[in-house]
Coordinates of C-alpha atoms and ligand atoms in Angstrom, one line a residue:
M31 CA 15.6 152.1 331.2
T32 CA 18.5 152.4 332.8
M33 CA 22.2 151.0 331.4
T34 CA 21.8 148.1 333.9
D35 CA 18.3 147.3 332.6
D36 CA 19.5 147.4 329.0
V37 CA 22.2 145.0 329.8
Q38 CA 20.1 142.6 331.4
A39 CA 17.7 142.8 328.9
K40 CA 20.3 141.2 326.3
P41 CA 20.5 137.4 325.7
K42 CA 23.6 135.9 327.4
Q43 CA 26.1 134.7 325.2
A44 CA 29.0 132.4 325.8
F45 CA 31.2 134.7 327.1
D46 CA 28.8 136.9 328.8
K47 CA 29.7 139.9 326.3
A48 CA 27.2 142.2 328.2
A49 CA 28.9 141.7 331.9
L50 CA 32.2 142.6 330.1
Q51 CA 31.0 145.6 328.2
A52 CA 29.2 146.6 331.8
K53 CA 32.4 146.7 333.5
Y54 CA 34.4 147.7 330.9
L55 CA 31.7 150.9 330.6
A56 CA 32.1 151.7 333.9
E57 CA 35.9 151.2 334.3
R58 CA 36.2 153.7 331.2
D59 CA 33.4 156.2 332.8
K60 CA 36.0 156.3 336.0
R61 CA 39.2 156.9 333.7
L62 CA 37.4 159.4 331.8
R63 CA 35.9 161.4 334.3
A64 CA 39.6 161.6 336.1
D65 CA 40.4 163.1 332.7
G66 CA 37.8 165.7 332.8
N67 CA 35.6 164.5 330.3
E68 CA 32.2 164.7 331.4
Q69 CA 30.6 166.2 328.1
Y70 CA 31.9 163.3 326.3
L71 CA 30.9 160.7 328.5
R72 CA 27.1 162.1 328.1
V73 CA 27.2 161.6 324.7
E74 CA 28.8 157.7 324.9
G75 CA 26.3 157.1 327.8
H76 CA 23.3 158.2 325.6
L77 CA 24.5 155.8 322.8
A78 CA 25.1 152.9 325.3
H79 CA 21.4 153.5 326.7
Y80 CA 19.7 153.4 323.4
L81 CA 21.9 151.9 320.6
D82 CA 22.7 148.4 320.1
D83 CA 26.5 148.9 320.6
P84 CA 28.2 147.1 318.4
Y85 CA 31.1 146.7 320.8
T86 CA 33.7 143.5 320.3
P87 CA 34.1 141.9 323.6
V88 CA 36.5 143.9 325.6
T89 CA 39.9 142.5 326.7
E90 CA 40.6 143.8 330.2
R91 CA 44.2 144.6 330.5
A92 CA 46.6 146.6 332.7
P93 CA 47.5 150.3 331.5
K94 CA 50.9 150.3 329.8
T95 CA 53.5 153.4 329.5
D96 CA 55.2 153.9 326.4
H97 CA 58.0 156.1 325.7
V98 CA 58.2 156.7 321.7
T99 CA 59.0 159.0 318.8
F100 CA 55.8 158.7 317.0
A101 CA 52.1 158.3 318.7
F102 CA 49.4 158.0 316.0
I103 CA 45.8 158.0 316.4
G104 CA 43.8 155.7 314.6
G105 CA 43.9 152.5 312.4
G106 CA 42.1 153.3 309.5
F107 CA 43.4 153.9 306.0
A108 CA 45.2 157.0 307.3
G109 CA 46.9 155.4 310.0
L110 CA 48.2 152.2 308.4
V111 CA 49.8 153.9 305.7
T112 CA 51.4 156.2 308.2
G113 CA 52.6 152.9 310.1
A114 CA 53.8 151.5 306.9
R115 CA 55.6 154.3 306.0
L116 CA 57.3 154.5 309.2
V117 CA 58.2 150.5 308.7
E118 CA 59.6 151.2 305.8
A119 CA 61.7 154.3 306.9
G120 CA 63.0 151.4 309.3
I121 CA 61.3 153.6 312.4
K122 CA 60.6 151.1 315.1
D123 CA 59.5 153.3 318.3
V124 CA 56.0 153.9 317.3
R125 CA 52.9 153.6 319.2
I126 CA 49.4 153.3 317.2
I127 CA 46.2 153.7 319.5
E128 CA 42.6 152.8 317.9
K129 CA 39.5 152.7 319.6
G130 CA 38.0 149.9 317.4
G131 CA 38.3 146.2 318.0
D132 CA 40.6 145.8 314.9
F133 CA 42.0 147.7 312.0
G134 CA 39.6 149.1 309.5
G135 CA 38.5 152.8 310.8
T136 CA 35.3 153.7 308.6
W137 CA 35.4 149.9 307.2
Y138 CA 35.3 148.4 310.7
W139 CA 32.1 150.8 312.0
N140 CA 30.4 151.2 309.0
R141 CA 29.0 147.8 308.0
Y142 CA 25.2 148.3 307.6
P143 CA 23.7 146.5 304.7
G144 CA 25.0 147.7 301.6
A145 CA 28.1 149.5 302.5
R146 CA 30.6 149.9 300.1
V147 CA 33.2 152.0 298.6
D148 CA 31.8 154.7 295.8
I149 CA 35.1 155.5 294.2
E150 CA 36.1 152.3 291.8
S151 CA 38.0 150.0 294.0
Q152 CA 41.4 150.7 292.0
E153 CA 41.6 154.1 292.7
Y154 CA 40.3 153.5 296.4
S155 CA 43.4 152.0 297.7
Y156 CA 47.2 152.7 298.3
S157 CA 49.9 153.7 295.8
F158 CA 52.6 153.8 298.0
S159 CA 53.7 150.4 297.3
D160 CA 54.0 148.5 294.3
A161 CA 54.5 144.9 295.4
L162 CA 51.0 145.5 297.6
Q163 CA 49.4 146.9 294.2
D164 CA 51.3 143.8 292.4
D165 CA 49.4 141.2 294.7
W166 CA 46.1 142.7 295.8
R167 CA 43.1 141.7 293.5
W168 CA 39.7 143.5 293.8
T169 CA 36.5 141.5 293.1
E170 CA 34.1 144.2 292.4
R171 CA 34.0 147.8 290.7
Y172 CA 33.2 149.2 293.9
A173 CA 34.6 147.2 297.1
A174 CA 32.0 146.4 299.7
Q175 CA 32.8 146.6 303.2
P176 CA 34.1 143.1 303.7
E177 CA 36.5 143.2 301.0
L178 CA 37.7 146.5 302.2
L179 CA 38.1 145.4 305.7
S180 CA 40.2 142.4 304.3
Y181 CA 42.1 144.7 302.5
L182 CA 42.9 146.7 305.1
N183 CA 43.9 143.7 307.6
H184 CA 46.4 142.7 304.6
V185 CA 48.1 145.9 304.6
A186 CA 48.4 145.8 308.5
D187 CA 49.7 142.3 308.4
R188 CA 52.0 142.6 305.4
F189 CA 53.8 145.6 307.1
G190 CA 53.7 144.0 310.5
L191 CA 51.5 146.6 312.3
R192 CA 49.8 144.6 314.7
K193 CA 52.8 144.5 317.2
D194 CA 52.5 148.4 317.5
I195 CA 48.9 148.9 318.2
R196 CA 46.4 149.3 321.3
F197 CA 43.2 148.4 320.0
E198 CA 39.8 149.0 321.9
T199 CA 41.5 152.0 323.4
R200 CA 40.0 155.4 323.1
V201 CA 42.6 158.2 323.5
A202 CA 40.9 160.7 325.9
S203 CA 43.8 163.3 326.1
A204 CA 46.8 164.5 324.3
A205 CA 48.9 167.5 326.1
F206 CA 52.2 169.1 324.9
D207 CA 54.8 169.4 327.5
E208 CA 56.8 172.3 326.7
A209 CA 59.4 171.6 329.0
A210 CA 60.2 168.2 327.3
G211 CA 59.1 168.9 323.8
R212 CA 56.6 166.2 323.9
W213 CA 53.2 165.0 323.7
T214 CA 51.7 163.0 326.6
V215 CA 49.0 160.7 325.5
R216 CA 46.5 159.2 327.5
T217 CA 43.7 156.7 327.1
D218 CA 40.7 155.7 328.6
K219 CA 42.8 152.2 329.9
G220 CA 44.8 154.3 331.7
D221 CA 47.8 154.3 329.5
T222 CA 50.1 157.3 328.8
V223 CA 52.2 157.4 325.8
S224 CA 55.1 159.9 325.9
A225 CA 55.9 160.6 322.2
R226 CA 58.0 163.4 320.3
F227 CA 55.5 163.7 317.1
C228 CA 51.9 163.1 317.5
I229 CA 50.4 162.1 314.1
M230 CA 46.2 162.3 314.4
A231 CA 44.7 160.1 311.7
T232 CA 41.3 160.1 313.6
G233 CA 39.2 160.2 310.3
C234 CA 36.8 163.0 308.8
L235 CA 33.5 160.9 309.4
S236 CA 34.3 158.6 312.6
V237 CA 32.1 160.2 315.3
T238 CA 28.4 159.7 314.8
N239 CA 25.9 162.5 315.0
E240 CA 23.9 161.5 317.8
P241 CA 20.0 161.1 317.6
K242 CA 18.2 163.1 320.0
F243 CA 14.6 162.1 319.3
P244 CA 12.3 162.5 322.8
G245 CA 11.0 159.2 324.0
M246 CA 14.0 157.2 322.2
E247 CA 14.5 155.5 325.9
T248 CA 10.8 154.3 325.7
F249 CA 11.1 152.6 322.1
K250 CA 10.7 148.8 322.6
G251 CA 12.1 147.9 319.4
K252 CA 15.8 147.5 318.2
S253 CA 17.6 150.7 317.5
Y254 CA 20.7 151.0 315.3
H255 CA 23.5 153.8 313.9
T256 CA 24.4 152.9 310.5
G257 CA 27.5 154.4 311.4
R258 CA 28.0 151.8 314.5
W259 CA 26.6 148.8 313.2
P260 CA 26.5 145.4 314.9
H261 CA 29.4 143.1 313.5
E262 CA 27.2 140.0 313.9
G263 CA 24.8 141.9 311.0
V264 CA 21.1 142.2 311.7
D265 CA 17.9 140.3 310.1
F266 CA 15.3 142.4 309.2
T267 CA 12.9 139.7 308.0
G268 CA 9.5 139.8 308.6
Q269 CA 10.2 143.7 310.2
R270 CA 8.3 146.8 310.2
V271 CA 11.7 149.2 309.7
G272 CA 11.9 152.6 309.7
V273 CA 15.1 154.6 308.2
I274 CA 15.9 158.0 309.4
G275 CA 17.9 159.8 307.3
T276 CA 18.5 160.1 303.0
G277 CA 22.3 160.4 303.0
S278 CA 24.9 158.0 301.4
S279 CA 24.5 155.7 303.9
A280 CA 21.0 155.4 303.9
I281 CA 21.0 155.3 299.9
Q282 CA 23.1 152.3 300.2
S283 CA 21.0 150.5 303.0
I284 CA 17.6 151.3 301.7
P285 CA 17.5 149.0 299.0
Q286 CA 19.0 146.1 300.8
I287 CA 17.0 146.7 304.0
A288 CA 13.5 146.8 301.5
A289 CA 14.5 143.7 300.3
Q290 CA 14.3 142.1 303.6
A291 CA 12.0 144.0 305.8
E292 CA 8.1 143.0 306.1
Q293 CA 7.5 147.1 305.5
L294 CA 10.0 149.8 305.1
Y295 CA 9.1 153.5 305.8
V296 CA 11.9 156.4 304.7
F297 CA 11.8 159.3 306.8
Q298 CA 13.4 161.9 304.6
R299 CA 14.1 165.6 305.7
T300 CA 15.9 166.6 302.9
P301 CA 16.0 164.5 299.5
N302 CA 19.7 163.9 297.6
Y303 CA 20.9 163.5 294.5
S304 CA 22.3 160.1 293.6
V305 CA 23.6 158.9 290.5
P306 CA 24.1 155.1 290.0
A307 CA 27.3 153.1 290.7
H308 CA 26.9 150.0 287.9
N309 CA 28.6 148.1 290.5
G310 CA 29.4 144.4 289.3
P311 CA 32.4 142.1 289.1
I312 CA 35.9 144.2 288.3
D313 CA 36.2 144.1 284.4
A314 CA 39.2 142.0 283.4
Q315 CA 40.1 144.8 280.6
K316 CA 40.1 147.8 283.0
V317 CA 42.2 145.8 285.4
E318 CA 44.7 145.0 282.6
H319 CA 44.6 148.6 281.7
W320 CA 45.3 149.7 284.9
K321 CA 48.0 147.4 285.4
A322 CA 49.7 148.6 282.3
N323 CA 49.2 152.3 283.1
R324 CA 49.4 152.5 286.5
A325 CA 51.7 154.8 287.3
E326 CA 50.6 157.1 284.7
L327 CA 47.1 157.0 286.0
R328 CA 48.0 157.3 290.0
Q329 CA 50.0 160.4 288.8
K330 CA 47.0 161.7 287.1
A331 CA 44.4 161.5 290.1
R332 CA 47.3 163.4 292.0
E333 CA 47.1 166.2 289.8
S334 CA 43.3 166.4 289.4
G335 CA 40.8 168.2 291.2
A336 CA 39.0 165.5 292.9
G337 CA 41.8 162.9 292.5
I338 CA 39.7 160.3 290.7
V339 CA 40.8 159.6 287.4
A340 CA 37.1 157.9 286.4
V341 CA 35.7 161.5 286.7
E342 CA 37.8 162.8 283.7
P343 CA 37.0 166.7 283.9
T344 CA 36.4 168.8 280.9
E345 CA 36.8 172.1 280.2
L346 CA 33.4 172.5 278.4
S347 CA 30.9 174.9 280.0
A348 CA 27.5 173.5 280.5
L349 CA 26.0 176.6 278.7
A350 CA 28.7 176.5 275.9
V351 CA 26.6 173.2 274.1
E352 CA 22.9 173.0 272.9
A353 CA 20.3 171.3 275.1
E354 CA 20.2 168.0 273.0
E355 CA 24.1 167.9 272.9
R356 CA 24.5 169.0 277.3
K357 CA 21.6 165.9 277.5
Q358 CA 23.7 163.3 275.4
I359 CA 26.7 164.4 277.6
F360 CA 25.2 164.1 281.1
E361 CA 23.1 160.6 279.6
S362 CA 27.1 158.7 278.9
R363 CA 28.2 159.9 282.3
W364 CA 24.9 158.8 283.9
K365 CA 25.7 155.2 282.3
Q366 CA 29.6 155.5 283.3
G367 CA 28.2 155.3 286.7
G368 CA 29.5 157.1 289.7
F369 CA 31.3 160.4 290.4
A370 CA 31.8 161.1 286.5
I371 CA 28.8 163.0 286.3
G372 CA 30.4 165.4 288.0
G373 CA 33.2 165.9 285.4
A374 CA 31.0 166.4 282.8
F375 CA 30.7 170.4 282.4
I376 CA 33.7 173.0 284.1
D377 CA 31.2 175.2 285.7
T378 CA 28.4 173.1 287.3
A379 CA 29.9 173.9 290.8
I380 CA 30.5 177.7 290.2
D381 CA 27.8 178.9 287.9
P382 CA 23.9 178.7 289.0
A383 CA 22.9 178.4 285.4
A384 CA 25.2 175.8 284.5
N385 CA 24.3 173.9 288.0
A386 CA 20.6 174.0 287.0
T387 CA 21.1 172.2 283.9
A388 CA 22.8 168.9 286.0
A389 CA 19.8 169.6 288.6
E390 CA 17.2 169.3 285.7
F391 CA 19.3 165.9 284.2
V392 CA 18.9 164.1 287.6
A393 CA 15.4 165.3 288.4
G394 CA 14.4 163.8 284.7
K395 CA 15.9 160.9 285.7
I396 CA 14.1 160.5 289.0
R397 CA 10.9 161.0 286.9
E398 CA 11.7 158.2 284.7
I399 CA 12.8 155.9 287.2
V400 CA 10.3 156.4 290.1
K401 CA 6.7 155.2 288.7
D402 CA 4.5 157.4 291.2
P403 CA 5.0 161.3 290.2
R404 CA 4.2 162.5 293.7
I405 CA 6.9 160.4 295.1
A406 CA 9.3 161.2 292.6
E407 CA 8.6 165.0 293.2
T408 CA 9.4 164.5 296.8
L409 CA 12.9 162.6 296.2
T410 CA 13.7 165.5 294.0
P411 CA 16.3 168.0 295.5
K412 CA 15.3 171.6 295.0
S413 CA 16.4 173.5 298.3
Y414 CA 20.2 173.5 297.1
P415 CA 22.5 173.2 294.0
F416 CA 23.4 170.0 292.5
G417 CA 26.6 168.5 294.4
T418 CA 26.6 171.1 297.2
K419 CA 25.7 168.3 299.4
R420 CA 27.9 165.2 298.5
L421 CA 26.8 163.5 295.8
C422 CA 25.5 159.8 296.4
V423 CA 26.0 156.5 294.4
D424 CA 23.6 153.8 294.6
T425 CA 22.5 150.8 293.6
G426 CA 18.7 150.7 292.8
Y427 CA 17.8 153.3 295.1
Y428 CA 15.4 155.3 293.3
E429 CA 13.8 152.0 292.3
T430 CA 13.2 150.7 295.6
F431 CA 10.4 153.5 295.8
N432 CA 8.6 151.6 293.4
R433 CA 8.1 148.6 295.8
E434 CA 5.0 147.7 297.4
N435 CA 6.9 147.4 300.7
V436 CA 8.2 151.0 300.7
T437 CA 7.1 154.1 302.0
L438 CA 8.6 157.6 301.7
V439 CA 7.8 159.7 304.5
D440 CA 8.6 163.7 303.8
V441 CA 9.3 165.2 307.4
S442 CA 10.3 168.4 305.9
Q443 CA 6.9 169.5 306.6
A444 CA 5.9 167.2 309.0
P445 CA 8.7 166.4 311.4
I446 CA 9.6 163.9 313.4
E447 CA 8.2 164.7 316.6
A448 CA 9.0 161.5 319.1
I449 CA 10.0 157.7 319.5
T450 CA 7.3 156.3 320.9
P451 CA 7.5 152.4 322.6
T452 CA 5.9 150.9 319.4
G453 CA 7.7 153.6 316.8
L454 CA 7.9 157.0 315.6
R455 CA 5.5 160.2 315.3
T456 CA 5.7 162.7 313.2
D457 CA 3.2 166.0 313.3
D458 CA 1.1 163.9 310.7
G459 CA 0.5 160.4 312.3
D460 CA 2.1 157.7 313.9
Y461 CA 4.2 154.9 312.1
A462 CA 4.4 151.6 314.1
L463 CA 8.1 149.8 313.9
D464 CA 10.2 147.2 315.0
S465 CA 13.3 148.5 314.2
I466 CA 14.6 152.2 313.6
V467 CA 17.9 152.8 311.5
Y468 CA 19.3 156.1 312.4
A469 CA 21.1 156.9 309.0
I470 CA 22.0 160.7 310.3
G471 CA 25.5 160.8 309.6
F472 CA 28.6 162.3 311.5
D473 CA 30.1 165.2 313.6
A474 CA 32.7 165.5 310.3
M475 CA 35.9 166.9 310.4
T476 CA 36.4 168.3 313.9
G477 CA 34.3 165.8 315.4
A478 CA 37.0 163.3 316.2
L479 CA 39.5 165.8 317.2
N480 CA 37.0 167.9 319.6
A481 CA 36.1 164.7 321.2
I482 CA 40.1 164.1 322.5
D483 CA 41.0 166.7 324.9
I484 CA 44.3 167.9 323.3
R485 CA 46.2 170.7 325.0
G486 CA 49.4 172.7 323.2
R487 CA 51.4 175.4 324.3
G488 CA 50.4 177.1 327.9
G489 CA 47.7 174.5 328.1
M490 CA 45.5 175.9 325.1
S491 CA 42.8 173.5 324.4
L492 CA 42.0 172.9 320.7
K493 CA 38.6 172.8 321.1
E494 CA 38.4 176.1 322.4
K495 CA 40.8 177.5 319.8
W496 CA 38.2 175.8 317.5
S497 CA 35.1 177.3 318.7
G498 CA 34.3 179.4 316.0
G499 CA 35.3 176.8 313.5
P500 CA 38.5 174.9 312.9
L501 CA 42.0 177.0 312.2
T502 CA 45.0 175.2 310.6
Y503 CA 47.7 175.9 308.3
L504 CA 47.2 173.5 305.1
G505 CA 45.1 171.6 307.3
L506 CA 48.1 169.9 308.6
M507 CA 49.2 171.6 311.6
V508 CA 47.8 174.2 314.0
A509 CA 49.6 177.5 315.5
G510 CA 50.2 177.0 319.2
F511 CA 50.2 172.8 319.0
P512 CA 53.7 171.8 317.9
N513 CA 54.7 168.2 316.3
L514 CA 51.1 167.5 316.2
F515 CA 49.9 166.7 312.5
T516 CA 46.4 166.2 311.6
V517 CA 46.0 163.7 308.5
T518 CA 43.3 164.9 306.1
G519 CA 42.6 167.8 308.6
P520 CA 39.9 170.5 308.3
G521 CA 41.4 173.3 305.5
S522 CA 42.5 170.2 303.3
P523 CA 40.9 169.0 300.2
S524 CA 40.3 165.4 302.3
V525 CA 36.1 164.7 302.3
L526 CA 35.9 166.6 298.5
S527 CA 38.5 164.2 297.1
N528 CA 39.5 160.3 296.8
M529 CA 40.4 160.3 300.3
L530 CA 43.3 157.7 299.6
V531 CA 44.8 160.3 297.4
S532 CA 44.4 163.0 300.1
I533 CA 45.8 160.7 302.8
E534 CA 49.0 159.5 301.0
Q535 CA 49.7 163.2 300.1
H536 CA 49.7 164.1 303.6
V537 CA 51.6 161.3 304.7
D538 CA 54.1 161.8 302.1
W539 CA 54.4 165.3 303.0
I540 CA 54.8 164.6 306.7
A541 CA 57.4 162.0 306.3
D542 CA 59.7 164.3 303.7
C543 CA 59.2 167.2 306.7
L544 CA 60.2 164.5 309.3
A545 CA 63.4 163.7 307.0
Y546 CA 64.3 167.5 306.7
L547 CA 64.0 168.0 310.5
G548 CA 66.1 164.5 311.4
D549 CA 68.9 165.8 308.6
R550 CA 69.3 169.1 310.3
Q551 CA 68.9 167.7 313.8
L552 CA 65.6 169.6 314.5
S553 CA 63.0 168.5 316.5
V554 CA 60.1 170.8 316.5
I555 CA 57.8 172.4 313.9
E556 CA 55.3 174.5 314.5
A557 CA 52.8 176.6 312.1
S558 CA 52.8 180.4 312.8
P559 CA 50.0 182.0 313.4
E560 CA 49.9 184.3 310.6
A561 CA 50.3 181.4 308.2
E562 CA 47.7 180.0 309.7
A563 CA 45.1 183.0 309.6
G564 CA 46.3 183.5 305.9
W565 CA 45.6 179.9 305.2
V566 CA 41.9 179.7 306.5
A567 CA 41.4 183.1 304.8
H568 CA 42.2 181.5 301.4
V569 CA 40.3 178.5 302.2
N570 CA 37.2 180.6 302.8
E571 CA 37.7 182.6 299.8
V572 CA 38.2 179.8 297.5
A573 CA 34.7 178.2 298.9
D574 CA 33.0 181.2 298.4
M575 CA 33.8 181.4 294.9
T576 CA 31.7 178.0 294.5
L577 CA 28.2 177.1 295.4
Y578 CA 29.1 175.0 298.1
P579 CA 28.3 177.3 300.7
K580 CA 24.5 177.4 299.7
A581 CA 23.9 174.1 300.7
N582 CA 23.2 173.3 304.6
S583 CA 26.0 170.3 304.2
W584 CA 27.8 168.9 307.0
Y585 CA 30.9 170.1 305.1
L586 CA 29.6 173.3 307.0
G587 CA 29.0 171.8 310.0
A588 CA 25.2 172.5 309.3
N589 CA 23.8 169.0 310.6
I590 CA 25.1 169.4 313.9
P591 CA 23.0 172.0 315.9
G592 CA 24.9 174.7 317.3
K593 CA 28.3 173.6 314.9
P594 CA 29.8 176.9 313.7
R595 CA 29.3 177.3 310.1
V596 CA 32.1 177.4 308.4
F597 CA 33.0 175.3 305.5
M598 CA 35.7 173.1 306.2
P599 CA 37.5 171.4 303.4
Y600 CA 39.4 173.1 301.0
V601 CA 37.8 173.4 297.5
G602 CA 40.9 174.1 295.5
G603 CA 41.2 170.6 294.4
V604 CA 44.3 168.2 295.3
G605 CA 46.5 168.8 292.5
V606 CA 46.5 172.6 293.4
Y607 CA 46.7 171.9 296.9
R608 CA 49.6 169.5 296.4
E609 CA 51.4 172.1 294.5
L610 CA 50.7 174.7 297.4
C611 CA 52.3 172.0 300.3
N612 CA 55.1 171.3 297.9
A613 CA 56.0 174.6 297.5
V614 CA 55.9 175.6 301.1
A615 CA 58.2 172.8 301.9
A616 CA 60.7 173.5 299.1
K617 CA 60.8 177.0 300.6
G618 CA 62.1 175.5 303.8
Y619 CA 58.7 174.8 305.3
E620 CA 57.4 178.5 304.8
G621 CA 54.9 179.4 307.2
F622 CA 56.6 176.7 310.1
A623 CA 58.9 177.7 312.7
L624 CA 61.4 174.8 312.9
S625 CA 63.2 174.6 316.4
G626 CA 65.0 171.9 319.0
Q627 CA 67.8 169.8 318.7
G628 CA 67.7 166.5 317.3
A629 CA 65.1 163.8 318.5
Ligands
NAP991 P1 24.9 162.4 306.0 O1 24.8 162.5 304.8 O2 24.8 163.7 306.9 O3 23.0 162.1 305.9 C1 22.2 162.3 307.3 C2 20.8 162.2 306.8 O4 20.2 162.1 307.8 C3 20.3 163.3 306.1 O5 19.5 162.8 304.7 C4 19.8 163.8 306.9 O6 18.8 165.3 306.7 C5 19.2 163.1 308.0 N1 18.9 164.1 309.3 C6 20.0 163.9 310.1 N2 19.3 164.3 311.6 C7 18.1 164.5 311.1 C8 16.7 164.8 311.7 N3 16.7 165.2 313.0 N4 15.3 164.1 311.5 C9 15.5 163.6 310.0 N5 16.7 163.7 309.3 C10 17.8 164.0 310.0 O7 25.3 160.9 306.6 P2 25.8 159.5 305.9 O8 24.7 159.0 304.9 O9 26.0 159.0 306.8 O10 27.0 160.3 304.9 C11 27.8 160.9 305.7 C12 29.1 161.0 304.5 O11 29.8 159.5 304.8 C13 28.9 161.2 302.9 O12 28.3 162.0 302.9 C14 30.0 160.4 302.5 O13 31.1 161.3 302.5 C15 30.7 159.6 303.6 N6 29.7 158.4 303.2 C16 30.4 157.5 302.3 C17 30.2 156.3 301.7 C18 30.9 155.5 300.5 O14 31.9 155.7 300.4 N7 30.2 154.5 300.2 C19 28.9 155.7 302.5 C20 28.3 156.2 303.3 C21 28.7 157.5 303.7 P3 19.4 166.8 305.9 O15 20.2 166.5 305.1 O16 17.9 167.6 306.5 O17 20.2 166.9 307.2

């Protein structure tokens, strides 16, 4: 199938979206090729051919040129708070660039059925503005994607950020001009932005893992990726649907798809541990408690390990209590729901014997919920310790496998061979499908940064520098790349924490750093290679003290063939990490070289 065939096959809409998309893709290809992005284009072309592309109608516009102090990339949670903080500081020369058609980042793209946050809404929200916190009311304990998107749009409007943003615009390259001490950012729409500081708010899970099954181009049905879900939604009524993957995205969407489809096949390679969310309307008493104690609770989150108050970690070893007491503790955490179970005992992430108690508890729950013992067995993880792949939080996931119209297909022993014109073939047989949902995750943490041709001093390529794994100082800056900040970059707690706590901590640190530079008439900050090497060694050392490296997880890049196997996030906890970052700042930005003359 060619792209033209694909476009022609789509039904015409009033505004002829297909023609606009084709024109846009062709133009974009030309520009990106001119910028030397052949490799990226192959990936995009692949998706454009085989998946239902959720791009919103493309607004054609002439290329623009900007000269600003701050350019930042990304209009999700990280980009919005960066923008809002700059507005609050009275800084006006800002340019935001966002590839989506609106604000939202993760919550703009991930619109699959059942998409919702798995940290309680009150905790998964900004703390930087009291007025914002006073005004916004969440309706559910765990907000669903549409509510999160409304929240983010509310923030954008409240802080007047729409005027500073270019939507539907993808950054192709960013290069540091040493003579001028400025970054030149170029986009796929031909824009050029010259900026003193470049802030990457590109997200940790924003570049989808591409499906690369043989025969995909022959499939006659519809194909979707959970991370690029069509904005108009999908109706699976009466369909035979295949979901590939059993990570968080699949675990949230499977119960919803099962309720709609005629028949659902779940193709599972590795089972995941999942705990119930116990979602529902937000509890009025909890809202009052949060309101009355907000400052204290927010501070508690900042000083904690995962940045989540609801986890309530204990100092108790899982091995220091009798089996019955241990079971009761796990049971009460299971009833509480969400990540609370992760805080039940202090040693489940570091001691294999302690970890095994948590694994056995969840295995027992799976056996209780799933009626067919063989299905329960297949759903039970065995190849890695509990919690070392990201824990999933679900609503009725295991229960879904009691439905007549749901079939679990274990592709660990009989792998997926090919996509066929009529469905999917494994080593064991053929499955007839009308739609395929690829819930196969993301090129995490480094994917979005490596998709941009970022060049530092002497034309050094970030992608080449990171060919053996990401190298950063504090996950915030990279030696050889002055004035380039990475919000929740690799080497920071990021994905091992409540992203909101980590994002705000980074943005606070960056804001203080910029004020420090401004006060001293300095204009350039750059990590030293020695500080960077020391930090990378520390990140690895701490990870090796835990059980995390024992799982083939996306934390290690293990889900992307050829990606270096390096544990990317900092596992030391957000509280400890914050202290380390603050200590660096208090010592005059130790490990950084500061130079230049004013902004
Ligand atoms: P994921 O956790 O990486 O899961 C991908 C799934 O696809 C895995 O089960 C993987 O199996 C499977 N897979 C990949 N390639 C495959 C292949 N070739 N054949 C068969 N199976 C294949 O991705 P995700 O579910 O999108 O979640 C990613 C992360 O996003 C989460 O861990 C979480 O941090 C975040 N997320 C958060 C929320 C939330 O807050 N509510 C929701 C969704 C996602 P293997 O395990 O064998 O590789």
